[in-house]
Coordinates of C-alpha atoms and ligand atoms in Angstrom, one line a residue:
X2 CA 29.9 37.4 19.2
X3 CA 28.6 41.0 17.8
X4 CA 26.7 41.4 20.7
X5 CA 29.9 40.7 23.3
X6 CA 31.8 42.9 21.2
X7 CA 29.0 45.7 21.5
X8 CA 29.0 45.2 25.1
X9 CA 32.3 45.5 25.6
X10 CA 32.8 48.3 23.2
X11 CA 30.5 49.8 25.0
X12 CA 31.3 49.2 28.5
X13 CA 35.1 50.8 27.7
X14 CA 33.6 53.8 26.2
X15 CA 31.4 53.8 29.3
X16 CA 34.3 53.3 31.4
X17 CA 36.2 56.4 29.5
X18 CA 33.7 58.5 29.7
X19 CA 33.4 58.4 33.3
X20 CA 37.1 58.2 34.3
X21 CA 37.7 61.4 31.7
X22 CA 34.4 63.1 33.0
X23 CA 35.7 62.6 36.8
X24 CA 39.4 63.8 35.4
X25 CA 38.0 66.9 33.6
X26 CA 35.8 67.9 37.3
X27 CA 39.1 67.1 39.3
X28 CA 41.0 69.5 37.0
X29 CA 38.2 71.9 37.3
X30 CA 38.1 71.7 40.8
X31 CA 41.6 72.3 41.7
X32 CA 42.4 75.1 38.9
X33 CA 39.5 77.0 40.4
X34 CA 40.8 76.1 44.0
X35 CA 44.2 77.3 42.3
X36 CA 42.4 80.9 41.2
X37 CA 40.8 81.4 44.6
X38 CA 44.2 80.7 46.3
X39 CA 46.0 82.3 43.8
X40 CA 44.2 85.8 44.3
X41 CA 46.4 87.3 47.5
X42 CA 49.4 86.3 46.2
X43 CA 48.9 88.3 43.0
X44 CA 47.6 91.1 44.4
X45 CA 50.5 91.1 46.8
X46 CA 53.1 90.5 44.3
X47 CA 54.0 86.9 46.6
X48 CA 55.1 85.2 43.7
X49 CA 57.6 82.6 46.0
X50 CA 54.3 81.7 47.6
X51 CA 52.3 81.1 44.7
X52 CA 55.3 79.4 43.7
X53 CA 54.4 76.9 46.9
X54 CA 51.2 76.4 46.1
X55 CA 52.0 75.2 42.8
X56 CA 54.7 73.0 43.8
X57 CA 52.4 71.6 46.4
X58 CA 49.2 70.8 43.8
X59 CA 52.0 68.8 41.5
X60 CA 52.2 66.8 44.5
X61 CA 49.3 65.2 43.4
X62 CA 50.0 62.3 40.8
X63 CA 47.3 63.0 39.1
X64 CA 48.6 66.7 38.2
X65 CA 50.8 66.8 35.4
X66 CA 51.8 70.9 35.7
X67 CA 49.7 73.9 36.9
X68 CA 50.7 77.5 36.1
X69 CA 49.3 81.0 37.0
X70 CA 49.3 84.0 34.1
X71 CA 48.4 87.2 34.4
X72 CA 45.3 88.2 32.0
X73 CA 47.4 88.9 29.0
X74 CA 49.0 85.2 29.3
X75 CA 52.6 86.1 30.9
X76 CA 53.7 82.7 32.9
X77 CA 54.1 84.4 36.7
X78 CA 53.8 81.3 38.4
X79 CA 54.8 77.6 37.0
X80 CA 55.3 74.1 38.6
X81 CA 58.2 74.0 36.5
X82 CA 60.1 77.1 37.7
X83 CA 61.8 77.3 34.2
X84 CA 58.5 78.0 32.5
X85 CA 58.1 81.4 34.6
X86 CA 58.1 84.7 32.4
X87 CA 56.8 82.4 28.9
X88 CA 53.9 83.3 27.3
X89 CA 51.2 81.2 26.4
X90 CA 51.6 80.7 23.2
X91 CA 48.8 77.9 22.1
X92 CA 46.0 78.4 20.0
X93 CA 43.5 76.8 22.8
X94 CA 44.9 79.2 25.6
X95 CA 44.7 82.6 23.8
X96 CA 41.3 81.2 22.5
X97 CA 40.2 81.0 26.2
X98 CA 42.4 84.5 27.4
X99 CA 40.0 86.2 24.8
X100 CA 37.1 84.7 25.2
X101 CA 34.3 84.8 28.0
X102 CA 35.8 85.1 31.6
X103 CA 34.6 82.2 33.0
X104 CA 36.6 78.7 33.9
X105 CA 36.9 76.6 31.1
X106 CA 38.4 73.0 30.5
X107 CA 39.6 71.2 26.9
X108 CA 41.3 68.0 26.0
X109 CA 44.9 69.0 25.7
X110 CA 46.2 65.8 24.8
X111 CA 45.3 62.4 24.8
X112 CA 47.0 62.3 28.3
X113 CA 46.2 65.4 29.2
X114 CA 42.9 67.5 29.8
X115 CA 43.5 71.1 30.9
X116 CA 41.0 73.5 32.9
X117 CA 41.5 77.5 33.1
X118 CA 40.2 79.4 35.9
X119 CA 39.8 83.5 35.4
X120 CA 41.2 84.8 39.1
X121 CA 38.9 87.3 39.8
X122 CA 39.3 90.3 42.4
X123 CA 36.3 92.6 42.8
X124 CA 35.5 91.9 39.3
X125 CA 38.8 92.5 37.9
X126 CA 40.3 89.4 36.1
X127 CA 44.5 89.5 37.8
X128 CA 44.7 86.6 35.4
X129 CA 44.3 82.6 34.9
X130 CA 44.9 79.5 37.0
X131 CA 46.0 76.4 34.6
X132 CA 45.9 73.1 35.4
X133 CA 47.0 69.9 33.4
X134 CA 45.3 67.1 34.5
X135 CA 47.0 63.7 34.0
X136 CA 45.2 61.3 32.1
X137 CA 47.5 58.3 32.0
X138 CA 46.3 56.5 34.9
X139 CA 43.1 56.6 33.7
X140 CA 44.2 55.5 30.5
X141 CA 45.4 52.4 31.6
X142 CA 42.3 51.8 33.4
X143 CA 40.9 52.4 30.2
X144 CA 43.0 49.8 28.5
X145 CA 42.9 47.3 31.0
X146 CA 38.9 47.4 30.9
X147 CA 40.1 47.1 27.0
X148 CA 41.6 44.5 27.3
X149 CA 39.9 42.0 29.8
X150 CA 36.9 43.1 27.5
X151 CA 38.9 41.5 23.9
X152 CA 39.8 38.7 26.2
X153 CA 36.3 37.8 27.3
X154 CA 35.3 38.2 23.4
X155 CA 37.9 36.0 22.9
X156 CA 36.8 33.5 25.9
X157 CA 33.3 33.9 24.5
X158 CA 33.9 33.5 20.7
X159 CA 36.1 29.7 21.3
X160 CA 33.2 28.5 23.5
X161 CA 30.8 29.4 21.2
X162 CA 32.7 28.1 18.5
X163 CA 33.3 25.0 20.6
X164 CA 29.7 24.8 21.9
X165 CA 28.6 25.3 18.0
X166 CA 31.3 22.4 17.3
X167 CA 30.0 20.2 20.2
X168 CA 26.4 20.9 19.4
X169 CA 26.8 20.3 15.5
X170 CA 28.7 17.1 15.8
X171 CA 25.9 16.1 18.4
X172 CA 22.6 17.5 18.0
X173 CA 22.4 19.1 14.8
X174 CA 24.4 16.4 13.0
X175 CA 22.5 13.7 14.3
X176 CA 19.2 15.4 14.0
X177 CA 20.5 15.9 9.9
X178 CA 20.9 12.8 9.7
X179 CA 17.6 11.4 11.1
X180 CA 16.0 14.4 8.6
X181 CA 17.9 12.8 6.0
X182 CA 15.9 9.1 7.1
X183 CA 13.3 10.9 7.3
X184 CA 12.9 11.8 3.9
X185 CA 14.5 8.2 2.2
X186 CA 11.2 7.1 4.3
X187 CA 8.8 9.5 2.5
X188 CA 10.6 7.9 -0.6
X189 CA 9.7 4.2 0.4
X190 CA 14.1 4.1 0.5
X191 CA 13.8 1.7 4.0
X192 CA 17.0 -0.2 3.3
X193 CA 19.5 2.3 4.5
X194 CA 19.6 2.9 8.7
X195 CA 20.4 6.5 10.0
X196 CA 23.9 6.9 11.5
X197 CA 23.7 6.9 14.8
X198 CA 26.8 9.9 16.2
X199 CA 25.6 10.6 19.8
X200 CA 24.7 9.2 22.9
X201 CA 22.7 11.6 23.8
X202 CA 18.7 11.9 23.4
X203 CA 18.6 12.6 20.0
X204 CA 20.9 9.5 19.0
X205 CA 18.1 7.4 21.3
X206 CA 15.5 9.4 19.0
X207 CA 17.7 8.3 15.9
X208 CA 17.7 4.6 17.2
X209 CA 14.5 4.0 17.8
X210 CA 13.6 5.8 13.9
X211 CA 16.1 3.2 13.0
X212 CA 14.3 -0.2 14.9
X213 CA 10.8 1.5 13.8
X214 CA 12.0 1.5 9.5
X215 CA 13.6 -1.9 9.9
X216 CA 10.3 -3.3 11.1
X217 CA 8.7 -1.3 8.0
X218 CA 11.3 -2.7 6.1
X219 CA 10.9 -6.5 7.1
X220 CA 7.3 -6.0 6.6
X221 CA 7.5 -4.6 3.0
X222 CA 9.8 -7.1 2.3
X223 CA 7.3 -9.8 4.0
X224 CA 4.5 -8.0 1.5
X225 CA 7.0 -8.3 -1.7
X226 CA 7.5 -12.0 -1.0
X227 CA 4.1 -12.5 -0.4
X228 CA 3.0 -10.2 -3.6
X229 CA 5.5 -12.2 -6.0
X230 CA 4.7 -15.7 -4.9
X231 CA 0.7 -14.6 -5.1
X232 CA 1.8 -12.8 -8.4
X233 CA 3.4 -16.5 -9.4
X234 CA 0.1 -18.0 -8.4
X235 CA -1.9 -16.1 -10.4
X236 CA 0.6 -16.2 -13.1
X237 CA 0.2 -19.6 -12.7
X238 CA -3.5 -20.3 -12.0
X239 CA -4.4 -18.2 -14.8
X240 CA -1.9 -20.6 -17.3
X241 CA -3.2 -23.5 -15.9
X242 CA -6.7 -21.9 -16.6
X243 CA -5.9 -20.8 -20.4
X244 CA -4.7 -24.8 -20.5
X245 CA -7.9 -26.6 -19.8
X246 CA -9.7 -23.7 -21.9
X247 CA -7.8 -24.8 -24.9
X248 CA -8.3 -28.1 -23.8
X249 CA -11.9 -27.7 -23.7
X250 CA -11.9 -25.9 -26.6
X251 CA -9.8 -28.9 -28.2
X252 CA -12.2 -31.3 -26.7
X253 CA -15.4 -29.5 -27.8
X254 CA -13.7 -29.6 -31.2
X255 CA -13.3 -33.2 -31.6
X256 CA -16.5 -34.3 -30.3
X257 CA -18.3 -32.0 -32.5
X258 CA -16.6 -34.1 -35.2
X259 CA -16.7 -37.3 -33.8
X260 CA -20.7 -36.5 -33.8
X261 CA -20.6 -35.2 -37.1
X262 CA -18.8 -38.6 -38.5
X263 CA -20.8 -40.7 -36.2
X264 CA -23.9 -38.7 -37.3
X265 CA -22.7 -39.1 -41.1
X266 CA -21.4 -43.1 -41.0
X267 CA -24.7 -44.3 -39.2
X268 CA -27.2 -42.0 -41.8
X269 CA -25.2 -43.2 -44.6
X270 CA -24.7 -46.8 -43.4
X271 CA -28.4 -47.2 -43.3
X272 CA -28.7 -47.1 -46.9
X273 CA -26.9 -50.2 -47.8
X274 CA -28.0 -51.8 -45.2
X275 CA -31.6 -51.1 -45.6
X276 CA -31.1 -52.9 -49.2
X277 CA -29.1 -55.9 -47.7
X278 CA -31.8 -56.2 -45.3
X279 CA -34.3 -55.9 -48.1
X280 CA -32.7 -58.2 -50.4
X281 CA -31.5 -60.8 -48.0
X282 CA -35.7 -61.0 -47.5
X283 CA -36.3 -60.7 -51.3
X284 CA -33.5 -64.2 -51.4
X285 CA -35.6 -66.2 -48.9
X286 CA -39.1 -65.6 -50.3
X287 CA -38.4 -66.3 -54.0
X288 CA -35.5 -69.1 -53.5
X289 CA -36.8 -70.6 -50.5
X290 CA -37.4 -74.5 -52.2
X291 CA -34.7 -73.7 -54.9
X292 CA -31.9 -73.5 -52.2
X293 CA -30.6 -76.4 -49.5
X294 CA -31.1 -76.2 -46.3
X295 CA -27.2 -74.2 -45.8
X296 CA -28.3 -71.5 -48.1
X297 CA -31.5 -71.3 -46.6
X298 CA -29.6 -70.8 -42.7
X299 CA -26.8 -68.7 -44.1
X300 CA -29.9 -66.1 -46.2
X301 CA -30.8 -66.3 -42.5
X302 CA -28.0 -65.2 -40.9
X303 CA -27.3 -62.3 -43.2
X304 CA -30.4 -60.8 -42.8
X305 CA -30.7 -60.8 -39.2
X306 CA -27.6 -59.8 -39.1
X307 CA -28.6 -57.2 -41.7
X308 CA -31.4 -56.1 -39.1
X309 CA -29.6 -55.7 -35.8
X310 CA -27.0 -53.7 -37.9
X311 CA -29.8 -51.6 -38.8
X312 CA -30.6 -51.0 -35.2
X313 CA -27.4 -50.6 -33.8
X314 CA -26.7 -47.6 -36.3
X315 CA -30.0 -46.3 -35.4
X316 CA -28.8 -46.3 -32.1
X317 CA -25.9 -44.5 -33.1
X318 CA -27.4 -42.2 -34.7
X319 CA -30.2 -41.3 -31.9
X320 CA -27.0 -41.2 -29.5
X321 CA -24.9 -38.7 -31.7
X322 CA -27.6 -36.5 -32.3
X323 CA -28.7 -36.7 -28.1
X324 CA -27.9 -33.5 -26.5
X325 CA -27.8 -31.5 -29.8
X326 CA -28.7 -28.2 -28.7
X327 CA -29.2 -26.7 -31.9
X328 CA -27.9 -23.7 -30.6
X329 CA -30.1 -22.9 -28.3
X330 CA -29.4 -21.9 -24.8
X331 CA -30.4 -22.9 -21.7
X332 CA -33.3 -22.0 -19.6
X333 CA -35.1 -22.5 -16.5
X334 CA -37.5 -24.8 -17.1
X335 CA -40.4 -26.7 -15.4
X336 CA -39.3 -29.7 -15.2
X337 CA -42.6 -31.9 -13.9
X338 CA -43.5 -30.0 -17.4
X339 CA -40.8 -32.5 -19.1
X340 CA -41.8 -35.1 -16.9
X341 CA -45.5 -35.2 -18.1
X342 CA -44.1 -35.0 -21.6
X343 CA -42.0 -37.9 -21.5
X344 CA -45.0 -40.1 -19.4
X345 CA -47.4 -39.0 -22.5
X346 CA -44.3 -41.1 -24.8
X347 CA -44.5 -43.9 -22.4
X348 CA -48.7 -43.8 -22.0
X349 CA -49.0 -47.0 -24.2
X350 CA -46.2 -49.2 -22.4
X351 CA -47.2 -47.6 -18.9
X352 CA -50.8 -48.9 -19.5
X353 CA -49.2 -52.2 -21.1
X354 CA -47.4 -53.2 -17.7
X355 CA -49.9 -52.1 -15.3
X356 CA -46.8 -49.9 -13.9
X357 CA -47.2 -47.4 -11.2
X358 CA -45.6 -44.1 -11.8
X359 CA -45.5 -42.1 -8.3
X360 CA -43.5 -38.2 -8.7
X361 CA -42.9 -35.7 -6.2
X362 CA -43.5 -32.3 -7.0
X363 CA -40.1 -31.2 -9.0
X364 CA -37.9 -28.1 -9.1
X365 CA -37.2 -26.2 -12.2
X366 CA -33.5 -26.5 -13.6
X367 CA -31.4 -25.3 -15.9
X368 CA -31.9 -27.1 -19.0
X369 CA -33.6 -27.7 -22.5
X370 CA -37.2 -29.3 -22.1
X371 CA -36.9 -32.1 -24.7
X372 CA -33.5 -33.2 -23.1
X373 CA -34.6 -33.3 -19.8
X374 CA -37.6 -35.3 -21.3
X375 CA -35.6 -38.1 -22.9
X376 CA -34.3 -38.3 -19.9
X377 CA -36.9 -39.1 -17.7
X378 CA -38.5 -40.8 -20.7
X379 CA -35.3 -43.6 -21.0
X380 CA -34.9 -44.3 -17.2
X381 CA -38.9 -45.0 -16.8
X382 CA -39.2 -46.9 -20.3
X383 CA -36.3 -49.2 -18.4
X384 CA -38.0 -49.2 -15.3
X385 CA -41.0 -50.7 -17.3
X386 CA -39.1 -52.7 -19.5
X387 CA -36.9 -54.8 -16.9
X388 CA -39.7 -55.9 -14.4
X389 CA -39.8 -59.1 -12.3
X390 CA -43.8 -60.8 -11.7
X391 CA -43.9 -58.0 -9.2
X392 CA -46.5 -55.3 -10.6
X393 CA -43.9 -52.3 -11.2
X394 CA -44.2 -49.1 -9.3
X395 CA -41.7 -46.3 -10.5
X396 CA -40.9 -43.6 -8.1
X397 CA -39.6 -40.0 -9.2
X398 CA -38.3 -37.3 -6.6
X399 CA -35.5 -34.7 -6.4
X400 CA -33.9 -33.3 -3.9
X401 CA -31.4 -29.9 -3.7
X402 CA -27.9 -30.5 -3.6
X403 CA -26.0 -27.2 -3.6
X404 CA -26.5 -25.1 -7.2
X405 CA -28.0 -28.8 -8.3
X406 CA -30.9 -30.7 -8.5
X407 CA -30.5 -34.5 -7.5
X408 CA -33.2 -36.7 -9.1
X409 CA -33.9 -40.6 -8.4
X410 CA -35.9 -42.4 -10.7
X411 CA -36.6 -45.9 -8.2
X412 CA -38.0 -49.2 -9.2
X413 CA -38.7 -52.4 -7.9
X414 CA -37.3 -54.5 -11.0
X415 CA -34.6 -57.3 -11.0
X416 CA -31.7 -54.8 -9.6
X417 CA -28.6 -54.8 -11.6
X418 CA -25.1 -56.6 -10.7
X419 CA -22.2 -54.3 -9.0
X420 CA -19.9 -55.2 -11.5
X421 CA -22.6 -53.7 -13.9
X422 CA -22.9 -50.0 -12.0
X423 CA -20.4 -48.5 -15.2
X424 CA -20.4 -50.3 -18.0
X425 CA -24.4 -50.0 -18.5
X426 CA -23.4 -46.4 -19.4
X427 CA -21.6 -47.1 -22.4
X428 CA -23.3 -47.3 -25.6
X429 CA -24.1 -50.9 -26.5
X430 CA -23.1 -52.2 -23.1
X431 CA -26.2 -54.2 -22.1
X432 CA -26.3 -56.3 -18.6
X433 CA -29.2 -58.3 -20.2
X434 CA -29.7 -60.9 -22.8
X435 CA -31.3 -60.7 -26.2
X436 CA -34.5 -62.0 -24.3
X437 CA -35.5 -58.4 -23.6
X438 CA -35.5 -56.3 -26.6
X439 CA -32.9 -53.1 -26.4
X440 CA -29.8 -51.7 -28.5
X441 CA -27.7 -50.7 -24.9
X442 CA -27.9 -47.1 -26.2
X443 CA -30.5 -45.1 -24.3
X444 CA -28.1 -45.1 -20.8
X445 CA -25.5 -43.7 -22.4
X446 CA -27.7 -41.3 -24.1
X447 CA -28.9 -39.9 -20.6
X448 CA -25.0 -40.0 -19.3
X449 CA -24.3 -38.1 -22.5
X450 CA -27.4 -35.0 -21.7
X451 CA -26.6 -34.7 -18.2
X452 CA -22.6 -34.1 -18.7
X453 CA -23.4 -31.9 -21.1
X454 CA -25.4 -29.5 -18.3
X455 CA -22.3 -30.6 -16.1
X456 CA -23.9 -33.4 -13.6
X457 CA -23.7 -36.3 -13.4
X458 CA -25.6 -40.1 -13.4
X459 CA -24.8 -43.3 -11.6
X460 CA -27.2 -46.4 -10.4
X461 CA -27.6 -47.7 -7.1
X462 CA -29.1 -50.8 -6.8
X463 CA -30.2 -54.1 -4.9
X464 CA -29.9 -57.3 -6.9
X465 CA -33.9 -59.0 -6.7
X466 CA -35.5 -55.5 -5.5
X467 CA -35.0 -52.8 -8.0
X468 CA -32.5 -50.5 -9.0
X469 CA -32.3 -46.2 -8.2
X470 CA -30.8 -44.4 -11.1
X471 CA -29.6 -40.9 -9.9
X472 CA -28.8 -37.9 -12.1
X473 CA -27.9 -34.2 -11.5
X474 CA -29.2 -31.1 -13.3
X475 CA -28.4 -27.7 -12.6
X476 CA -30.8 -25.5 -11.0
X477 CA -32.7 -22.8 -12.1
X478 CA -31.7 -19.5 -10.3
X479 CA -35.1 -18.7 -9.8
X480 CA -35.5 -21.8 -7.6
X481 CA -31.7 -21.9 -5.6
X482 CA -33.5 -20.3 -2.5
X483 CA -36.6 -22.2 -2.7
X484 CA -37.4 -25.1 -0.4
X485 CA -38.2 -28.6 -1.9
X486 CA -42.4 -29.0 -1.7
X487 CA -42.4 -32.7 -1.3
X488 CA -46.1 -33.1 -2.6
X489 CA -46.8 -36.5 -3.5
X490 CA -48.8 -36.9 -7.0
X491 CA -50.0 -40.8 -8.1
X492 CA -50.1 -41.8 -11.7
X493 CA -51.1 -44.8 -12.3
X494 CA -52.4 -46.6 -15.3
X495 CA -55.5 -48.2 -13.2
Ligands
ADP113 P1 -31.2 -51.1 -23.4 O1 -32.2 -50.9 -22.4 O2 -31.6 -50.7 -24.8 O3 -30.5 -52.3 -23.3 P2 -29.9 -49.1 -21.9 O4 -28.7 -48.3 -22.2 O5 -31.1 -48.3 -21.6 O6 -30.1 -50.0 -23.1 O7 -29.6 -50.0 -20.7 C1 -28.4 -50.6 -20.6 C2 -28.5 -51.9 -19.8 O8 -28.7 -51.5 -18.4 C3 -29.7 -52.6 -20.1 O9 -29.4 -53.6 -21.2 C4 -30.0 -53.4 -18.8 O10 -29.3 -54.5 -18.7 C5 -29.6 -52.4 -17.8 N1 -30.7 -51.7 -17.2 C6 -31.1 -50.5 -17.6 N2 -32.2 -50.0 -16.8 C7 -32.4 -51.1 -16.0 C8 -33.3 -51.2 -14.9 N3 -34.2 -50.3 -14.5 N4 -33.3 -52.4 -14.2 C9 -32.4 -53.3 -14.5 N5 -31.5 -53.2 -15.5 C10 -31.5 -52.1 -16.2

């Protein structure tokens, strides 16, 4: 708008300029034409024909009045015949009477611009040719540029204000709006879509912005859900987790005192029955033939009943202190080490039954030596102990099963009934008769050990051909990537 006003500010003045520069030289032109015409006249005294030629130059519009004076400013010739025999009486004119001879033009008015031209004879100034020029004309030119100028201002200040309009409520709005999205996007704020206001490329650049954050958006939400519910999980997991710890912790708790009481009842229990044992013995020998033949059976009865008492809380006392790690960790150990420890226990009853004891070469696991001994040492002292006529042969191997060590301690004894597989686990469950000596403990001490390490022990077996007792140890980490070596070694008693 400044710059349209400028230009047309300028233009007018332009336009002024020129129409009062071409007024000023038209002036000029015809008071000097009116000097040179002027001279014979004067110098004849003609003053009706100077008269003519003044009346004829107001012809022109564009002459407002043109007079003659002689050089001391006496009117001797005027286009308005009542002005003849006036003096000039204006400051400008007697300025230029007494100044330089020479023609001279001024603004007289803002309609008029007057020019003064000396009318010279052979040197002599006779006097001066005036003439008005009319600046009217040129004025309205002047204000009609004016004007169509202000209007075009005008024209070009509404469409710029309506182009700014147009082009805010469009463009800029629209594009303030999707700077708006832009930054609730850089603040993670994707709920909120950009108001769309145009048609126009921008609003298609604004609905696409919008289809782009609600995909964000579905997405985060998608992650939220998927954070809570794994948050739940974990929540959840790690409860469920802090359960069976306390659980554990509950259960480690009351088997430590079960042991203790079953460690304490069966030590102290042997006391008592130690003497009833004793003097149930003491009874027979010294009142054998003082007592009937009742007394005598009944003495009897007490003390073998006194005796397998003593036994069975031997038992329970070898099975509550099985496993008792007196706080020692665990270690790798070699376990055809604890093998050969548990066949030195068994020398005297492997060389009794002829047995043949056949092992594979063993992995180390993860373990305490003296439990891993009673272990083998309980499986092969039944392998040897339940036999058929058959000369037994006990076979010992292992094999890798994940972070565990599977061992099988096979014989070809009298097998053990289906029905059996369990309950032989349990301490005092026995699956033979009184015929072959045994308190039903030493199964459920090697069930005991090897859930202690976490494995486990089960029997698999064929009635009339032997049975396969199979228990898990961990590894030891030293031997997880290590192949099993199955090198057969033969021990035999022969
Ligand atoms: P015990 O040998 O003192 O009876 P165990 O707990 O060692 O106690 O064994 C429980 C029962 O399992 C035994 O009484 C026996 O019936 C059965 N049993 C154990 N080992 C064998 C085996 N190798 N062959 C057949 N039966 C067996």
């Amino acid at each position: 708008m400044v710059l349209m006003i400028a230009f047309v500010s300028d233009l007018v003045e332009r336009q002024r300029k020129f129409l009062t520069d071409r007024a000023k030289e038209r002036v000029v032109l015809q008071s000097d034409l009116l000097a040179a015409s002027a001279v014979p006249q004067i110098t004849t005294e003609d003053y009706s024909g100077l008269n003519e030629v003044l009346e004829t130059l107001v012809q022109d519009k564009a002459v407002r009045y043109a007079l003659v004076t002689d050089a001391a400013g006496k009117v001797i010739g005027h286009s308005d015949i009542s002005k003849v025999n006036h003096w000039l009486v204006d400051p400008e004119s007697i300025r230029i009477l007494h100044s330089k001879v020479k023609t001279t033009q001024f603004i007289e008015s803002e309609q008029s611009v007057k020019a003064a031209s000396p009318i010279l004879n052979q040197g002599e100034t006779l006097g001066w040719a005036w003439v008005a020029g009319d600046f009217r004309d040129d004025a309205k030119a002047i204000a009609v540029v004016r004007r169509t100028g202000i209007y075009y201002v005008l024209i070009a200040v509404a469409s710029g204000l309506v182009f700014s309009i147009v082009l805010s409520n469009t463009i800029t709005k629209q594009l303030r709006l999707l700077l708006a999205g832009t930054e609730r996007l850089s603040r993670n704020e994707l709920g909120e879509p950009v108001r769309i206001t145009t048609d126009t490329e921008v609003g298609t650049v604004a609905r696409a912005f919008n289809d782009a954050m609600r995909k964000l958006h579905e997405q985060q939400l998608e992650v939220d859900r998927a954070r809570h519910e794994l948050e739940a999980e974990v929540s959840e997991r790690r409860r469920a987790e802090e359960e069976l710890q306390n659980a554990n912790r509950a259960m480690e708790t009351a088997n430590e005192s079960l042991q203790r009481f079953a460690y304490a009842a069966s030590h102290d229990l042997q006391e008592p029955l130690r003497a009833v044992a004793n003097y149930s013995e003491l009874l027979t020998r010294r009142y054998r033939n003082k007592l009937d033949e009742d007394a005598n059976d009944f003495i009897g009865y007490i003390h073998d009943g006194a005796v397998r008492m003593q036994s069975m809380v031997k038992a329970l006392l070898d099975y509550s202190r099985a496993g008792a790690r007196d706080g020692s960790k665990p270690a790798a150990i070699d376990t055809a080490e604890a093998l050969d420890d548990a066949l030195k226990n068994l020398q005297t009853a492997v060389e009794d039954s002829g047995a043949k004891v056949e092992t594979h070469k063993l992995l180390p696991v993860h373990a305490h030596r003296v439990a891993v001994t009673q272990i083998f040492q309980n499986l092969i002292g039944n392998a040897i102990k339940y036999t058929t006529d058959r000369r037994p042969v006990v076979k010992i191997s292992s094999v890798a099963d994940g972070g565990f060590l599977k061992f099988a301690v096979q014989d070809n004894g009298p097998g053990i009934a289906e029905r059996d597989y369990e309950r032989i686990f349990t301490i005092f469950k026995r699956a033979h008769g009184a015929d072959i000596p045994g308190a039903g403990v030493g199964l459920s001490i090697c069930a005991k050990i090897v859930q202690g390490y976490g494995g486990k022990i089960w029997v698999e077996s064929q009635k009339g051909e032997g049975s396969t007792f199979w228990f898990t140890l961990p590894r030891a980490r030293s031997s997880i990537t290590q192949e099993l070596d199955p090198v057969t070694r033969e021990r035999s008693s022969s």
